[in-house]
XYZ file of C-alpha atoms in Angstrom:
445
model
C 46.752 81.739 74.035
C 48.711 79.424 76.278
C 48.383 76.213 74.323
C 47.560 76.565 70.645
C 45.549 73.650 69.302
C 44.080 73.519 65.773
C 40.453 74.627 65.635
C 38.749 71.382 66.713
C 41.442 70.577 69.304
C 41.330 73.886 71.213
C 42.629 73.249 74.723
C 43.862 75.732 77.330
C 46.132 74.907 80.235
C 45.267 78.020 82.191
C 43.980 77.967 85.772
C 40.580 79.269 84.675
C 40.131 76.368 82.272
C 40.836 73.942 85.100
C 38.630 75.594 87.725
C 36.659 72.750 89.251
C 33.783 75.077 90.129
C 33.107 75.962 86.508
C 31.267 73.875 83.944
C 32.977 73.660 80.566
C 31.306 72.454 77.404
C 34.537 71.875 75.481
C 35.875 68.581 76.774
C 37.925 66.331 74.535
C 38.512 62.593 74.674
C 41.865 61.046 73.874
C 42.855 57.372 73.653
C 44.043 56.241 77.048
C 47.331 54.438 77.208
C 47.267 50.949 78.684
C 49.034 50.036 81.883
C 52.488 48.504 81.738
C 51.815 46.138 84.587
C 50.995 45.712 88.247
C 53.036 47.630 90.786
C 52.994 46.774 94.454
C 52.610 50.448 95.406
C 49.108 50.476 93.892
C 46.112 48.487 95.142
C 45.009 47.116 91.814
C 43.606 44.174 89.912
C 44.253 43.666 86.194
C 42.141 46.102 84.253
C 41.225 46.337 80.601
C 41.454 49.768 79.008
C 39.213 50.427 76.063
C 40.326 52.835 73.380
C 38.315 56.049 73.364
C 38.155 57.733 69.972
C 38.427 61.515 69.511
C 34.998 63.080 69.396
C 34.666 66.601 68.060
C 31.000 66.578 67.041
C 28.959 69.450 68.334
C 31.900 71.610 69.371
C 31.559 75.286 68.414
C 33.952 76.480 65.724
C 36.258 79.246 66.970
C 37.648 81.652 64.352
C 39.675 83.419 67.039
C 41.418 80.278 68.278
C 41.940 79.051 64.742
C 43.517 82.384 63.791
C 45.851 82.231 66.772
C 46.818 78.680 65.804
C 47.673 79.825 62.275
C 49.566 82.843 63.606
C 51.700 80.647 65.815
C 52.382 78.253 62.964
C 53.530 81.156 60.787
C 55.672 82.477 63.622
C 57.330 79.115 64.072
C 58.334 79.140 60.414
C 59.207 82.784 59.779
C 60.224 84.036 63.200
C 58.737 87.046 64.962
C 60.778 89.820 66.615
C 60.202 90.478 70.323
C 60.197 93.796 72.126
C 60.106 95.073 75.669
C 61.387 91.902 77.349
C 63.273 92.192 80.645
C 67.038 91.928 80.389
C 67.197 88.647 82.292
C 64.936 87.073 79.668
C 67.408 87.596 76.820
C 69.205 84.442 75.732
C 71.945 83.844 73.228
C 71.271 81.240 70.586
C 72.243 77.956 72.237
C 75.183 76.206 70.639
C 75.178 72.550 69.691
C 76.852 70.831 72.632
C 78.587 67.469 72.803
C 75.568 66.266 74.766
C 73.258 67.176 71.886
C 75.277 64.920 69.618
C 75.339 62.096 72.145
C 71.585 61.989 72.655
C 70.556 62.471 69.033
C 68.166 59.853 67.694
C 64.630 58.826 68.695
C 62.893 61.069 71.246
C 63.770 60.224 74.841
C 60.545 59.366 76.643
C 61.826 57.626 79.754
C 61.562 59.990 82.759
C 64.706 58.582 84.362
C 66.729 59.183 81.203
C 65.375 62.727 80.871
C 66.398 63.489 84.445
C 69.879 62.027 83.934
C 70.491 64.063 80.792
C 69.180 67.196 82.530
C 71.857 67.152 85.234
C 74.172 70.193 85.048
C 77.369 68.328 84.225
C 79.851 68.505 81.367
C 81.620 65.151 81.343
C 81.546 63.541 77.926
C 83.147 60.323 79.193
C 80.253 59.364 81.473
C 77.708 60.388 78.843
C 79.401 58.034 76.378
C 78.898 55.227 78.886
C 75.320 56.239 79.513
C 74.137 56.407 75.907
C 74.616 52.748 74.863
C 73.018 51.654 78.128
C 70.031 53.912 77.432
C 69.919 52.563 73.856
C 69.199 49.076 75.195
C 65.591 50.233 75.525
C 65.376 50.686 71.757
C 67.201 47.395 71.147
C 64.633 45.506 73.207
C 61.878 46.669 70.874
C 63.155 44.070 68.387
C 61.073 40.902 68.638
C 62.362 37.766 70.335
C 65.958 36.854 71.061
C 67.118 38.741 67.956
C 67.060 41.799 70.177
C 69.983 40.357 72.140
C 72.365 40.821 69.197
C 71.742 44.561 69.342
C 71.875 44.557 73.145
C 75.226 42.808 73.001
C 76.652 45.611 70.852
C 75.281 48.185 73.314
C 76.871 46.432 76.287
C 80.243 45.974 74.609
C 80.311 49.642 73.657
C 79.479 50.703 77.219
C 82.174 48.414 78.613
C 84.793 49.679 76.180
C 84.160 53.402 76.730
C 84.022 52.921 80.493
C 87.480 51.364 80.493
C 88.820 54.068 78.191
C 87.238 56.989 80.004
C 87.357 55.929 83.653
C 90.145 58.352 84.541
C 88.225 61.265 83.020
C 85.073 60.197 84.830
C 86.818 60.064 88.206
C 88.417 63.461 87.580
C 84.933 64.903 87.012
C 83.612 63.866 90.431
C 83.063 66.593 93.008
C 85.799 66.319 95.647
C 83.287 65.943 98.485
C 81.527 63.093 96.657
C 84.501 61.360 95.049
C 84.613 58.351 97.365
C 80.933 57.584 96.772
C 81.280 58.128 93.025
C 84.240 55.743 92.766
C 82.262 53.114 94.673
C 79.390 53.441 92.208
C 81.803 53.158 89.272
C 83.074 49.842 90.650
C 79.504 48.572 90.894
C 78.851 49.797 87.359
C 81.872 47.919 85.984
C 80.856 44.694 87.734
C 77.254 45.117 86.607
C 78.224 45.560 82.956
C 80.198 42.315 83.140
C 77.130 40.610 84.602
C 74.953 41.984 81.817
C 77.363 40.586 79.225
C 76.890 37.140 80.771
C 73.114 37.567 80.744
C 73.239 38.338 77.031
C 75.555 35.395 76.347
C 73.054 33.126 78.134
C 70.326 34.571 75.844
C 68.228 35.495 78.882
C 66.174 38.297 77.397
C 63.885 38.701 80.432
C 66.823 39.558 82.686
C 68.156 42.348 80.464
C 65.745 45.191 81.326
C 66.025 44.842 85.135
C 69.815 44.788 84.886
C 69.801 47.778 82.547
C 67.714 49.710 85.078
C 70.200 48.875 87.836
C 73.179 49.986 85.741
C 71.518 53.265 84.778
C 70.865 53.957 88.455
C 74.612 53.636 89.025
C 75.273 55.939 86.070
C 72.796 58.495 87.408
C 74.417 58.311 90.828
C 77.875 58.927 89.354
C 76.532 61.896 87.378
C 74.893 63.362 90.473
C 78.223 63.037 92.276
C 79.712 65.287 89.593
C 77.449 68.186 90.552
C 79.359 70.485 92.893
C 77.042 73.042 94.456
C 74.283 74.942 92.689
C 75.231 75.925 89.129
C 73.900 79.503 88.840
C 72.519 82.514 90.680
C 68.758 82.952 90.670
C 67.770 86.498 89.578
C 67.769 88.888 92.521
C 64.040 89.582 92.380
C 63.293 85.872 92.991
C 66.056 85.097 95.490
C 63.795 85.448 98.530
C 61.203 83.006 97.204
C 61.221 79.342 98.261
C 63.921 77.796 96.042
C 64.854 74.173 95.492
C 68.611 74.204 94.913
C 69.024 70.643 93.771
C 66.580 67.779 93.491
C 63.878 66.384 95.722
C 61.405 63.522 95.526
C 57.830 63.277 96.748
C 55.325 60.469 97.117
C 51.748 61.390 96.195
C 49.109 59.015 97.571
C 45.788 59.163 95.736
C 42.532 57.514 96.792
C 40.690 56.211 93.736
C 36.886 56.363 93.796
C 34.438 54.118 91.983
C 37.074 51.888 90.399
C 36.908 48.184 91.321
C 40.341 47.620 89.785
C 42.254 50.354 91.583
C 41.683 51.598 95.124
C 44.716 53.774 95.766
C 48.114 54.457 94.281
C 51.376 56.100 95.304
C 53.068 58.126 92.580
C 56.794 58.808 93.026
C 57.777 62.161 91.563
C 61.281 63.597 91.116
C 61.474 67.412 91.177
C 64.337 69.103 89.334
C 65.494 72.226 91.114
C 68.647 72.413 88.997
C 66.560 73.478 86.014
C 63.495 74.941 87.759
C 64.499 76.111 91.263
C 61.701 78.673 91.685
C 58.945 76.400 90.373
C 60.143 73.352 92.304
C 60.733 75.378 95.454
C 57.228 76.827 95.307
C 55.750 73.327 95.006
C 57.818 71.785 97.817
C 56.908 74.710 100.065
C 53.213 74.098 99.346
C 53.667 70.370 99.986
C 55.187 71.139 103.384
C 52.147 73.310 104.117
C 49.945 70.258 103.283
C 48.255 72.472 100.706
C 47.372 69.551 98.413
C 46.370 67.037 101.106
C 42.672 66.212 100.779
C 42.352 68.068 97.469
C 40.477 66.443 94.600
C 41.662 65.774 91.089
C 39.988 68.577 89.132
C 40.574 67.549 85.550
C 41.253 64.157 84.013
C 40.389 63.870 80.340
C 43.029 61.556 78.918
C 45.154 64.543 77.875
C 46.118 65.874 81.284
C 45.443 65.287 84.968
C 45.264 68.438 87.061
C 44.762 69.693 90.593
C 45.761 72.633 92.781
C 42.744 74.964 92.508
C 41.700 75.670 96.118
C 38.095 76.063 97.212
C 36.679 79.557 96.997
C 37.232 82.381 94.518
C 41.040 82.242 94.625
C 42.740 80.349 91.799
C 45.980 79.816 93.698
C 47.704 79.802 97.065
C 46.905 82.784 99.285
C 50.015 83.676 101.279
C 48.860 84.306 104.870
C 51.633 86.863 105.382
C 50.374 89.088 102.531
C 46.786 87.827 102.121
C 47.459 87.847 98.390
C 47.884 85.104 95.817
C 51.506 84.007 95.628
C 52.574 83.762 92.010
C 55.831 82.658 90.440
C 57.496 83.548 87.129
C 57.501 81.345 84.075
C 60.802 79.446 84.288
C 62.272 77.572 81.292
C 65.775 76.146 80.871
C 67.025 75.835 77.292
C 69.396 73.020 76.356
C 72.915 74.388 76.100
C 72.267 77.148 78.662
C 73.388 77.050 82.297
C 70.468 79.001 83.764
C 66.727 79.303 83.075
C 65.045 82.215 81.362
C 62.318 83.943 83.334
C 59.152 85.788 82.491
C 58.832 84.907 78.799
C 57.972 81.960 76.596
C 60.561 80.720 74.114
C 58.360 81.980 71.284
C 58.431 85.468 72.799
C 62.218 85.223 72.958
C 62.418 84.179 69.317
C 63.852 80.751 70.235
C 61.496 78.780 68.015
C 63.805 75.814 67.464
C 65.346 75.665 70.935
C 64.987 72.463 72.933
C 64.102 72.613 76.611
C 66.118 70.716 79.197
C 62.915 69.396 80.762
C 60.670 68.615 77.777
C 57.112 67.315 77.692
C 58.401 63.962 76.448
C 57.462 61.537 79.192
C 54.086 60.173 80.208
C 53.544 61.969 83.517
C 55.546 65.109 82.777
C 54.709 67.556 85.603
C 54.240 71.272 84.969
C 52.597 74.451 86.262
C 49.278 75.694 84.928
C 48.916 79.440 84.453
C 46.732 82.079 82.882
C 47.116 81.715 79.144
C 47.935 85.406 78.580
C 50.019 86.001 81.735
C 53.441 84.339 81.746
C 54.030 84.997 85.450
C 50.649 83.935 86.822
C 51.344 80.359 88.027
C 50.623 79.757 91.701
C 49.525 76.317 92.882
C 47.780 74.582 89.999
C 49.781 71.696 88.545
C 49.179 69.221 85.749
C 50.609 66.011 84.374
C 50.661 65.411 80.618
C 49.395 61.979 79.682
C 48.938 61.580 75.979
C 50.914 62.345 72.879
C 48.599 63.913 70.317
C 49.011 65.523 66.925
C 50.334 68.674 68.617
C 52.163 67.114 71.545
C 54.619 64.611 70.035
C 57.875 64.080 71.878
C 60.650 66.484 70.803
C 58.148 68.668 68.914
C 55.686 69.457 71.674
C 53.852 72.745 71.375
C 53.758 72.947 75.186
C 57.568 73.013 75.411
C 58.803 76.490 76.187
C 55.314 77.704 77.075
C 54.751 75.970 80.422
C 57.259 75.344 83.198
C 58.104 71.662 83.575
C 59.678 70.907 86.943
C 59.504 67.147 87.415
C 58.504 63.703 86.231
C 56.518 60.842 87.712
C 59.086 58.039 87.819
C 57.051 55.256 89.449
C 53.482 54.191 88.629
C 53.157 56.937 86.020
C 50.862 54.848 83.826
C 48.286 54.723 86.613
C 47.725 58.449 86.107
C 45.473 57.380 83.234
C 43.113 55.783 85.784
C 42.582 58.982 87.750
C 39.350 60.890 87.302
C 37.713 64.031 88.595
C 36.808 63.594 92.259
C 39.614 61.210 93.192
C 41.325 62.502 96.312
C 44.979 63.248 97.011
C 45.311 61.821 100.502
C 48.817 63.175 100.974
C 51.978 64.388 99.285
C 55.152 63.873 101.296
C 58.738 64.876 100.590
C 60.801 61.686 100.867
C 64.205 63.094 99.902
C 65.909 66.392 99.129
C 64.069 68.618 101.613
C 67.429 69.973 102.746
C 67.784 71.501 99.245
C 64.855 73.854 99.932
C 65.947 77.379 100.880
C 63.724 80.270 102.052
C 60.917 77.890 103.120
C 57.929 80.078 103.910
C 56.111 77.225 105.643
C 58.606 77.430 108.533
C 57.967 81.140 108.908
C 54.221 80.487 108.914
C 54.656 77.719 111.466
């Protein structure tokens, strides 16, 4: 089973489960998370979200699904040997890296932070600057101006390690990007000084916007450290559409029957460094306008999903072959330079391994697939919305079982307002299209 949920929570993230042409009796309700605030990219008036309680009454009891749930739980504890896996799916036990130590603590749920930490770089100096700036988010959870005492410590630490490690940071910049990286470092230094003044003035409201600005500089510096693509994609997938780097898309959705929200644009960052095949497949479909005009096909407070085309096919039919184009399951483990293909982490025996792109953030984007076929994903995509008993951050049962390839970084909370029948008016690539290689849409054109 693709997603193991205890008896009364049985949920599958397979294409068949999400088929919009099929009626399903097992629908679950989860509390919807409230909106963080109005964003100009969405046509919206303030809305009040009521809490919907879990309702399991009347659902048939499944001994089979319960048994699978128990079997997985036992496997997670005792470990189960694997046999017959392809050679490219074998992975050494990941070692504890310096990065693992740096980001230890509460689960990281911010999509921007997850993307920064997922970059394929090995520069401890810039990570030591990044961490206290990221930690400001936790500091601001303290009530009132008392939070500023903790923020002040964060800022001073970031300032100190930046001064101490600047030479190492500059030496880590890719030669072709060094000038831009040095410019961003100068802006980062000046911005940290400005944040210190904000804290001294006890202006709590100005802290978060300044933190966001500084982390954008940090992320830019880290991206300037990436020199080329970090690994070779397995030969059998090298001719597929591949995203060798990152790209961003804007997804415009028309909202039906909601007086508080007419339409919204979701900004999504796709990570080809850690999921080149999955991201490349999606960008190629976007360029074919595959998703334009398609309806949202599931929205239950747990996930939002689309991508099931009309007709009997459950994925994209490649006109050149007249067959469904499928892609392999693709998971990158923390501490490894390249993804594993064609197997879940459980099948590889990596029960405690952390994924580089975890299901931590509200709006985590991943591929749906047949629950018993690892390499069956095609065009159906979903966004995870709600943490539940089995999907807490850093201990998510979906991690290592489904291929995450991006995060919604703007207006993600508005995903909770989407419902079945809302229409994707368009998805457009707004940056990073030049990172797409082997684009089949050009051949088709």
